[in-house]
């Protein structure tokens, strides 16, 4: 099992939603071609910042659709 976790930080509420939408769309398309993967996006809201945490997990099998 492989896992990749990446954090993106912004101070802009608009950029937060743009990033979220872009990641969700791209990960949905990508996971359709890589059926043994899962992904998750978490949004953390601070006082003066917004953070997206993107986690992608891949099982050991390399089978694709």
Short mmCIF file of C-alpha atoms in Angstrom, two decimals:
data_model
loop_
_atom_site.label_atom_id
_atom_site.label_comp_id
_atom_site.label_asym_id
_atom_site.label_seq_id
_atom_site.Cartn_x
_atom_site.Cartn_y
_atom_site.Cartn_z
CA UNK A 1 0.00 0.00 0.00
CA UNK A 2 1.38 3.38 -1.06
CA UNK A 3 0.17 6.68 0.33
CA UNK A 4 0.89 10.24 -0.76
CA UNK A 5 -0.27 13.19 1.32
CA UNK A 6 0.14 16.77 0.16
CA UNK A 7 -0.83 20.03 1.82
CA UNK A 8 -1.84 23.23 0.01
CA UNK A 9 -2.24 26.47 1.90
CA UNK A 10 -3.88 29.73 0.85
CA UNK A 11 -5.20 32.89 2.43
CA UNK A 12 -7.88 33.31 -0.27
CA UNK A 13 -11.34 31.80 0.21
CA UNK A 14 -11.90 31.89 -3.58
CA UNK A 15 -8.61 30.11 -4.25
CA UNK A 16 -9.57 27.45 -1.69
CA UNK A 17 -12.69 26.56 -3.65
CA UNK A 18 -10.89 26.74 -6.99
CA UNK A 19 -8.20 24.35 -5.72
CA UNK A 20 -10.77 22.00 -4.19
CA UNK A 21 -12.79 21.86 -7.40
CA UNK A 22 -9.71 21.30 -9.55
CA UNK A 23 -8.37 18.50 -7.34
CA UNK A 24 -11.74 16.79 -7.06
CA UNK A 25 -12.26 16.81 -10.84
CA UNK A 26 -8.76 15.58 -11.67
CA UNK A 27 -8.72 12.91 -8.97
CA UNK A 28 -12.13 11.60 -10.06
CA UNK A 29 -10.92 11.17 -13.65
CA UNK A 30 -7.59 9.71 -12.51
CA UNK A 31 -9.19 7.20 -10.13
CA UNK A 32 -11.50 5.93 -12.89
CA UNK A 33 -8.37 4.82 -14.76
CA UNK A 34 -6.64 3.56 -11.60
CA UNK A 35 -9.31 1.47 -9.93
CA UNK A 36 -7.10 0.33 -7.04
CA UNK A 37 -6.74 3.82 -5.64
CA UNK A 38 -8.65 5.91 -3.16
CA UNK A 39 -8.37 9.59 -2.41
CA UNK A 40 -9.59 12.08 0.12
CA UNK A 41 -9.55 15.86 0.42
CA UNK A 42 -9.78 17.53 3.83
CA UNK A 43 -10.31 21.24 4.33
CA UNK A 44 -8.83 22.88 7.41
CA UNK A 45 -9.90 26.41 8.20
CA UNK A 46 -7.72 28.59 10.36
CA UNK A 47 -8.02 32.19 11.47
CA UNK A 48 -6.15 33.65 8.48
CA UNK A 49 -5.53 30.61 6.29
CA UNK A 50 -7.20 27.72 4.53
CA UNK A 51 -5.48 24.37 4.04
CA UNK A 52 -6.34 21.49 1.71
CA UNK A 53 -4.87 18.13 2.63
CA UNK A 54 -4.99 15.72 -0.32
CA UNK A 55 -4.38 12.03 0.41
CA UNK A 56 -4.05 9.39 -2.31
CA UNK A 57 -3.69 5.69 -1.47
CA UNK A 58 -2.80 2.97 -3.94
CA UNK A 59 -2.99 -0.77 -3.30
CA UNK A 60 -0.24 -3.13 -4.43
CA UNK A 61 -2.13 -4.32 -7.52
CA UNK A 62 -1.39 -2.47 -10.73
CA UNK A 63 -4.65 -3.46 -12.48
CA UNK A 64 -6.47 -0.72 -14.33
CA UNK A 65 -9.74 -0.58 -16.21
#
